[in-house]
Tab-separated table of C-alpha atoms in Angstrom:
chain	number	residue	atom	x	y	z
A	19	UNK	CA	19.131	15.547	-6.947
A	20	UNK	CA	19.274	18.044	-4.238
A	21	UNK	CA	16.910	18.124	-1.566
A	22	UNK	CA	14.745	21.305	-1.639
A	23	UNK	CA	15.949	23.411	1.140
A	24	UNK	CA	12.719	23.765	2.812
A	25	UNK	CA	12.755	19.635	3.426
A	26	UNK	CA	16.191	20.414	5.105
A	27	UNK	CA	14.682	22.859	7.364
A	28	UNK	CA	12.049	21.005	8.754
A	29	UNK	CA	13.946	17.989	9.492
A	30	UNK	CA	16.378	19.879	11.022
A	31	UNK	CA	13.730	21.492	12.720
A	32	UNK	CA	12.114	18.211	13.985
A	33	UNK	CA	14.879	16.791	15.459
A	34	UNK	CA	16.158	19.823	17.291
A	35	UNK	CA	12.758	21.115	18.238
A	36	UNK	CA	10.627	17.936	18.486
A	37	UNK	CA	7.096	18.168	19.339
A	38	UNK	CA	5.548	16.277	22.720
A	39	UNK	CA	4.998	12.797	21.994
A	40	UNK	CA	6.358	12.975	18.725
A	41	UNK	CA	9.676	11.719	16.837
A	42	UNK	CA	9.806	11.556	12.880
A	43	UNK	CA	13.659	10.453	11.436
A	44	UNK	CA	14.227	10.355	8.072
A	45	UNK	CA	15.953	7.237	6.061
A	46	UNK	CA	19.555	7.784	5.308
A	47	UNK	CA	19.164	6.459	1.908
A	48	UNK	CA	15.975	8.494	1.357
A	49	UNK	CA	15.649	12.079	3.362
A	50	UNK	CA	12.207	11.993	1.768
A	51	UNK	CA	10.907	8.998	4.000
A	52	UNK	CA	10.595	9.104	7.192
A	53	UNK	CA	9.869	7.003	10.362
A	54	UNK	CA	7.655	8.497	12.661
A	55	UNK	CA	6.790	7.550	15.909
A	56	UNK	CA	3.693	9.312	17.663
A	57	UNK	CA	2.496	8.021	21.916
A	58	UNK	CA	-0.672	7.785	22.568
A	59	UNK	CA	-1.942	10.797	24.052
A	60	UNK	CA	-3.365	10.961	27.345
A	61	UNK	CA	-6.950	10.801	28.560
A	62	UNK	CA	-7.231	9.031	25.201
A	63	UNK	CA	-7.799	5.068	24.716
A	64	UNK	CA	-4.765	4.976	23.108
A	65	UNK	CA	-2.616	6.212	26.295
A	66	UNK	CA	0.343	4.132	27.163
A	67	UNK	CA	0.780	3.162	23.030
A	68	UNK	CA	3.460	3.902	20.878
A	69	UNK	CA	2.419	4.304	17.607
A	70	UNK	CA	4.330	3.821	14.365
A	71	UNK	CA	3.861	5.610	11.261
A	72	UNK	CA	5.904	6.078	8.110
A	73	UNK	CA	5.462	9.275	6.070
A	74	UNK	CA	6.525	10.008	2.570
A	75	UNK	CA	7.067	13.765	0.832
A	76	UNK	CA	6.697	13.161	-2.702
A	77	UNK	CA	8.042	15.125	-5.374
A	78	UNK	CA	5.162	17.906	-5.370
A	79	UNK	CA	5.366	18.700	-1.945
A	80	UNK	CA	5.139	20.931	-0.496
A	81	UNK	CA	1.944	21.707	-3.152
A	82	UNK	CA	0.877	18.395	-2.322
A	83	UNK	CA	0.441	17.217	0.415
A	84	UNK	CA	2.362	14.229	3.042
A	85	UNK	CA	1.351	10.708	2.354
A	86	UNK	CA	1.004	9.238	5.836
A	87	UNK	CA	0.679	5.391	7.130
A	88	UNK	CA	-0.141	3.787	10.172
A	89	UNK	CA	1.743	0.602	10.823
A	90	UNK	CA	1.479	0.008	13.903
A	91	UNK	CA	-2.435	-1.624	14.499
A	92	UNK	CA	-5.011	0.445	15.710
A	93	UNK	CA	-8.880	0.337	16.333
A	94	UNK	CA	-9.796	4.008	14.971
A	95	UNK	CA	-12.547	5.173	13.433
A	96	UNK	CA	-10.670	7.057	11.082
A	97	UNK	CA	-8.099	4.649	10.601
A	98	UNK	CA	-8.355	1.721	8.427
A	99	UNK	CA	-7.197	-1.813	8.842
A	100	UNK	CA	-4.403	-0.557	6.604
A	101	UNK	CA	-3.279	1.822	8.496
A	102	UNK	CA	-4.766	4.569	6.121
A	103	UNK	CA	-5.907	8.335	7.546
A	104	UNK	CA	-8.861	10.028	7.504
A	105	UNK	CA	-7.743	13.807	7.947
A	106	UNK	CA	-8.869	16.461	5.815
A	107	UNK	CA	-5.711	18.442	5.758
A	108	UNK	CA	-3.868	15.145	3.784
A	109	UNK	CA	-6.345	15.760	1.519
A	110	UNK	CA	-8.346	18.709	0.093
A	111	UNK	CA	-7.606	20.786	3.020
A	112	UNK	CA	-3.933	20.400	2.129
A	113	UNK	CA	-1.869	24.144	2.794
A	114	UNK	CA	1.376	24.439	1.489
A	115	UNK	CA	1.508	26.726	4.800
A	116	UNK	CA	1.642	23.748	6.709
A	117	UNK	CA	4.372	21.719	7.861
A	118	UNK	CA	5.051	17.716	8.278
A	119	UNK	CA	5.158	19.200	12.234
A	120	UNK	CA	1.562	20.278	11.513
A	121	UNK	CA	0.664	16.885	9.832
A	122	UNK	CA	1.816	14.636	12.867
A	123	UNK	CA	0.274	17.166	15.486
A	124	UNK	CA	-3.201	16.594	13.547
A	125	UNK	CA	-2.703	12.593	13.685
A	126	UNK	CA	-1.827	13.219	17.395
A	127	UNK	CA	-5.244	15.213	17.977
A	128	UNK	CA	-7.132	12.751	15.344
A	129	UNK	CA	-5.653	10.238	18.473
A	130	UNK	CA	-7.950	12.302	21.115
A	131	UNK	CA	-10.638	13.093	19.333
A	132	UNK	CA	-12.511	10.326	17.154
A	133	UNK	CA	-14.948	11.435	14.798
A	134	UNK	CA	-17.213	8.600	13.909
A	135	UNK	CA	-18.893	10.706	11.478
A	136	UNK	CA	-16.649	11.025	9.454
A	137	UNK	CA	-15.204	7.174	9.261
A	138	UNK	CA	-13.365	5.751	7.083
A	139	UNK	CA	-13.216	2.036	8.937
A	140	UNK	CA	-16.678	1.825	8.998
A	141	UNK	CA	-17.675	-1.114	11.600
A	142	UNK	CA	-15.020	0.681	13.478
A	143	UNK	CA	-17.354	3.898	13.308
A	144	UNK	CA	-20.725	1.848	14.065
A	145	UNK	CA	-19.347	0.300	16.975
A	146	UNK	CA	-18.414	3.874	18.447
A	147	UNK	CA	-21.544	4.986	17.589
A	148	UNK	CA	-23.831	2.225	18.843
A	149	UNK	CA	-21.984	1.872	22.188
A	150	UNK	CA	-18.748	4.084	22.838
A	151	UNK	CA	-17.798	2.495	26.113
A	152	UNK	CA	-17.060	-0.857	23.998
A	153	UNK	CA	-15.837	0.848	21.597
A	154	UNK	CA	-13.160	2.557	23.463
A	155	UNK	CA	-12.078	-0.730	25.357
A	156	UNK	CA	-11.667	-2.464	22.249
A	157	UNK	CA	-9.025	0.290	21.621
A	158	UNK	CA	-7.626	-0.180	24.902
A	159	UNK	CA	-7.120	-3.961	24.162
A	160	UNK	CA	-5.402	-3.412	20.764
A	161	UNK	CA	-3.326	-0.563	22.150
A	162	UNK	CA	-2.195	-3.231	24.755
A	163	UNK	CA	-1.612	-5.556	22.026
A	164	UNK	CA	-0.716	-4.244	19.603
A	165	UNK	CA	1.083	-0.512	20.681
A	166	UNK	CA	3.739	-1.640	23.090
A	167	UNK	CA	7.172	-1.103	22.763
B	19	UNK	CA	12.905	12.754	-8.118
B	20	UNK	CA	11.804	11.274	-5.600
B	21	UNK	CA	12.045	7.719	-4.896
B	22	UNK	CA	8.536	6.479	-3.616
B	23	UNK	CA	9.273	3.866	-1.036
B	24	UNK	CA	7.730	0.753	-1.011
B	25	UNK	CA	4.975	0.754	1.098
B	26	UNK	CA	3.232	3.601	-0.833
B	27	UNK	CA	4.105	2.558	-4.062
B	28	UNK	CA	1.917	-0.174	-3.281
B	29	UNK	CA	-0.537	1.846	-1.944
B	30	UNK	CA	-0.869	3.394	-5.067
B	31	UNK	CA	-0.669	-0.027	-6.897
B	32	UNK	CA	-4.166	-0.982	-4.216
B	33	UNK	CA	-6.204	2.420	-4.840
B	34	UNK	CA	-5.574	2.298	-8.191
B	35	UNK	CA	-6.270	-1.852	-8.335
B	36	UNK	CA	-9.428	-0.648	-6.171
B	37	UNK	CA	-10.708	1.355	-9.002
B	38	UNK	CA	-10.512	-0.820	-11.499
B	39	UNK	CA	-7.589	-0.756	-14.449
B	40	UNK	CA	-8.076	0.278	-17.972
B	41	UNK	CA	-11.036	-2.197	-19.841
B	42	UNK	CA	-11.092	-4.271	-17.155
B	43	UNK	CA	-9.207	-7.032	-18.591
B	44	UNK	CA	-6.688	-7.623	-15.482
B	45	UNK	CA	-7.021	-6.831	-12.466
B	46	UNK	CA	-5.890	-7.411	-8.325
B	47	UNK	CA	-6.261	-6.657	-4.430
B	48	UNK	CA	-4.516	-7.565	-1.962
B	49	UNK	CA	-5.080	-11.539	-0.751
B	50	UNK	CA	-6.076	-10.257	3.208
B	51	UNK	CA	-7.448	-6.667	3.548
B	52	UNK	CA	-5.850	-6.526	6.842
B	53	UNK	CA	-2.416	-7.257	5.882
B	54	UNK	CA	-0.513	-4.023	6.752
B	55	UNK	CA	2.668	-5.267	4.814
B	56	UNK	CA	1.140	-5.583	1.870
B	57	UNK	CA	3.213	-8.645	0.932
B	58	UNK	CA	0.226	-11.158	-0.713
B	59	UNK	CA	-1.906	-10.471	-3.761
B	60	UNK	CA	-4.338	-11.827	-5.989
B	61	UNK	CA	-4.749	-10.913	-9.746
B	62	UNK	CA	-7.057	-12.298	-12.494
B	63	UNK	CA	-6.579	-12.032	-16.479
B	64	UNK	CA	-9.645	-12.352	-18.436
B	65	UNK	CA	-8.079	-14.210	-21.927
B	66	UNK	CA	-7.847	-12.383	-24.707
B	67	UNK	CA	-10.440	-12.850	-27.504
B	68	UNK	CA	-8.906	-14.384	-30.744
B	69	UNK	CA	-7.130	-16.944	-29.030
B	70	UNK	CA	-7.665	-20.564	-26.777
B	71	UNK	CA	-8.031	-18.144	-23.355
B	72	UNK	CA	-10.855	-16.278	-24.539
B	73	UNK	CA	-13.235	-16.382	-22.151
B	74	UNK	CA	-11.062	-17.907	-19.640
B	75	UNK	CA	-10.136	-16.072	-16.000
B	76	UNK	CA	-7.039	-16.445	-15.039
B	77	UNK	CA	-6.289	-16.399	-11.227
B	78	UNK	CA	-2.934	-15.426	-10.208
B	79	UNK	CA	-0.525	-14.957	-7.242
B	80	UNK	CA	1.690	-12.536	-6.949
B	81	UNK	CA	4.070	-11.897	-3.862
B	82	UNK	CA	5.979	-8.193	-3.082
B	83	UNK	CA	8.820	-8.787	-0.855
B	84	UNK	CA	10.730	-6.282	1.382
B	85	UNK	CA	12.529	-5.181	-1.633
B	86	UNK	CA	10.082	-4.516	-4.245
B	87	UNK	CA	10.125	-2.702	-6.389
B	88	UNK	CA	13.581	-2.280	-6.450
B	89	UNK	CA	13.156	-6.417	-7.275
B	90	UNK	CA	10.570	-7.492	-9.474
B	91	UNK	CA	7.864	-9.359	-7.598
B	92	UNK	CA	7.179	-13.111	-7.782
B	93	UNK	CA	3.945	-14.307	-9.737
B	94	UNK	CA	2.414	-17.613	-10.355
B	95	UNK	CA	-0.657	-18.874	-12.253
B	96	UNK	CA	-2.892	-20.650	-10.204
B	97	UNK	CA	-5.247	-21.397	-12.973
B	98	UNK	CA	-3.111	-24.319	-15.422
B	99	UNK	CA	-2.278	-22.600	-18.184
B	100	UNK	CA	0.039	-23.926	-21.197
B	101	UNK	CA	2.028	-20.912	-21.866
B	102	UNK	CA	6.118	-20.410	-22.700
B	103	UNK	CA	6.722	-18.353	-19.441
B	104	UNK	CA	5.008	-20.799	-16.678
B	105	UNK	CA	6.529	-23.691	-15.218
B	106	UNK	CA	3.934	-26.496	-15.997
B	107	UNK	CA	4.588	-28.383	-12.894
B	108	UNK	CA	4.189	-25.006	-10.084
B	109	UNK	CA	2.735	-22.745	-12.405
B	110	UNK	CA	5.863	-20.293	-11.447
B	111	UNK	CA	6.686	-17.594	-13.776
B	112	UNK	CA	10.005	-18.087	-14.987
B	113	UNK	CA	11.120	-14.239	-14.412
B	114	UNK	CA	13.942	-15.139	-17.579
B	115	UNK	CA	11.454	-15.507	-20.163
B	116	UNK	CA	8.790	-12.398	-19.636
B	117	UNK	CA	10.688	-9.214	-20.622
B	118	UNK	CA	9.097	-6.869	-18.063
B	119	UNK	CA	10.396	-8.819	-15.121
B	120	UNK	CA	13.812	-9.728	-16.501
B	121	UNK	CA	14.383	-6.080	-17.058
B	122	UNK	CA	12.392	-5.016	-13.849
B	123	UNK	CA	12.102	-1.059	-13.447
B	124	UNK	CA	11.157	0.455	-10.629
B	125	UNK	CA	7.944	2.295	-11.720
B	126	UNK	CA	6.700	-0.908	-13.216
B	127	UNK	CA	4.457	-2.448	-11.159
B	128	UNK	CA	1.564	-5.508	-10.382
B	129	UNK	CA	-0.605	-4.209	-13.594
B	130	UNK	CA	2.450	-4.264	-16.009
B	131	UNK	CA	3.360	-7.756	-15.430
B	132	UNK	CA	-0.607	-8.986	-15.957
B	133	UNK	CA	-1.125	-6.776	-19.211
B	134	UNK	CA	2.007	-8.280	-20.615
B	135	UNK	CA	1.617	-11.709	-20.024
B	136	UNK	CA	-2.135	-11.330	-21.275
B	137	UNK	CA	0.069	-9.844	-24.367
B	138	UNK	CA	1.710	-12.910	-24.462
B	139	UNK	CA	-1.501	-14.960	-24.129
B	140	UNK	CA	-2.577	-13.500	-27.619
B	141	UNK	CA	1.120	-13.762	-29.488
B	142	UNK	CA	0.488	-15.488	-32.746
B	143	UNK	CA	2.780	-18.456	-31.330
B	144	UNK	CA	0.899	-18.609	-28.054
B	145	UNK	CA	-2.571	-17.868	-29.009
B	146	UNK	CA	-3.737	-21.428	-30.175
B	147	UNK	CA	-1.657	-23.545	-28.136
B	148	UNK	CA	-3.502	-26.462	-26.478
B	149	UNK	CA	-4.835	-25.557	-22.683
B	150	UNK	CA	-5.991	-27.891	-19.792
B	151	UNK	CA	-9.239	-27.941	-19.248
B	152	UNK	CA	-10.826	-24.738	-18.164
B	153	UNK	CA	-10.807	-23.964	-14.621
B	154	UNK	CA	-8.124	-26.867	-13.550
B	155	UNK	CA	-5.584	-25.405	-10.934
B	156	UNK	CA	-1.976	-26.331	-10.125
């Protein structure tokens, strides 16, 4: 079946026009998958990472929204050990006004800013909260470990 | 349509396993919760009533490889069970003899292959065939 021209556009889009820090090619054999690739962003504990992500438009979209996956490891708050996002826009704050661009520039900010209220790895969250200092150089470690190329 | 990849096919398969499926009878989750390829699971069939499993809990294994589910995955009993489908020495499912994985489709998935073989539990020519004892393991 053909792919719905507004698919087309953005992945034309995001390879020609590619946001800072972040690089999202779809599968040959799918143009509905992609792999995404997001650094860590600076002044963040995840600086000097590369991040991997997959991200899949399903049939609904763009009235539903991106499903997104880490798979590269990473000691989030809003993460989970399976890679899983907390973000409100992949969920009821979904917009058909906004883009997978959008979506990936969100994870990328989600990277800066933590929210530990709102976790969804929840010893993740309690270790931020209790002592953020710890917390952050935990994320260091795995970003060493875990986020290089 | 589109084709769901793996990876969130089966993370459909774990929110939906997380929830609980239909009566309760079968269920699964994945063997580590940390395992980001989503490769190793664990399901358990409570046997159906009428018939020499009921009562019983049936622990399984089931493995997803690269390729599911555009391949069937691979599923053993690890509770003994004396049943057509399962090698008796390995407890392996012989994919030949259970219909849903000899003709695999892609939107099957882990819950279809436990309802049917607790189906085939409760056939009339399974459902009183002599067991091991109850919670023996291969």
């Amino acid at each position: 079946m053909a792919l719905p021209k507004r698919i087309i556009k953005e992945t034309e889009r995001l390879l020609a026009d590619p946001a800072p820090g972040i690089s999202a090619t779809s599968h040959e054999d799918n143009l509905r998958y992609f792999d995404v690739v997001i650094a860590g962003p600076n002044q963040s504990p995840f600086q000097g990472g590369i991040f991997k992500l997959e991200l899949f438009l399903p049939e609904e979209y763009p009235m539903s929204p991106p499903k997104v996956r880490f798979l590269t490891k990473i000691y989030h708050p809003n993460i989970d050990k399976l890679g899983r996002i907390c973000l409100d826009i992949l969920k009821d704050k979904w917009s058909p006004a906004l883009q997978i661009r959008t979506v990936l520039l969100s994870v990328q900010a989600l990277l800066s800013s933590p929210n530990p209220d709102d976790p969804l790895a929840n010893d993740v969250a309690q270790h931020w909260k209790e002592n953020e200092n710890a917390a952050i150089q935990t994320a260091q470690e795995w970003t060493r470990k875990y986020a290089t190329a | 349509m589109a084709k769901i990849p793996r990876n969130f096919k089966l993370m459909e398969e774990l929110e939906k396993g997380e929830k609980g499926i239909g009566d309760g009878t079968c269920s699964y989750g994945l063997t580590e919760g940390d395992d980001m390829l989503m490769s190793n699971w664990n399901g358990t069939i409570l046997g159906p009533g009428h018939s020499v499993h009921e009562n019983r809990i049936y622990s399984l294994r089931l493995y997803c490889g690269e390729h599911y589910p555009d391949v069937p995955p691979t599923v053993s009993f690890i509770s003994r069970i004396n049943l057509p489908c399962v090698n008796q020495q390995t407890g392996l499912i012989d994919s030949s003899r259970l219909s849903c994985l000899s003709n695999w489709k892609r939107n099957y998935g882990l819950e279809t292959v436990l309802t049917e073989l607790r189906r085939e539990m409760a056939m009339p020519h399974n459902r009183k065939l002599p067991q091991p004892p109850e919670g023996s393991a291969y």
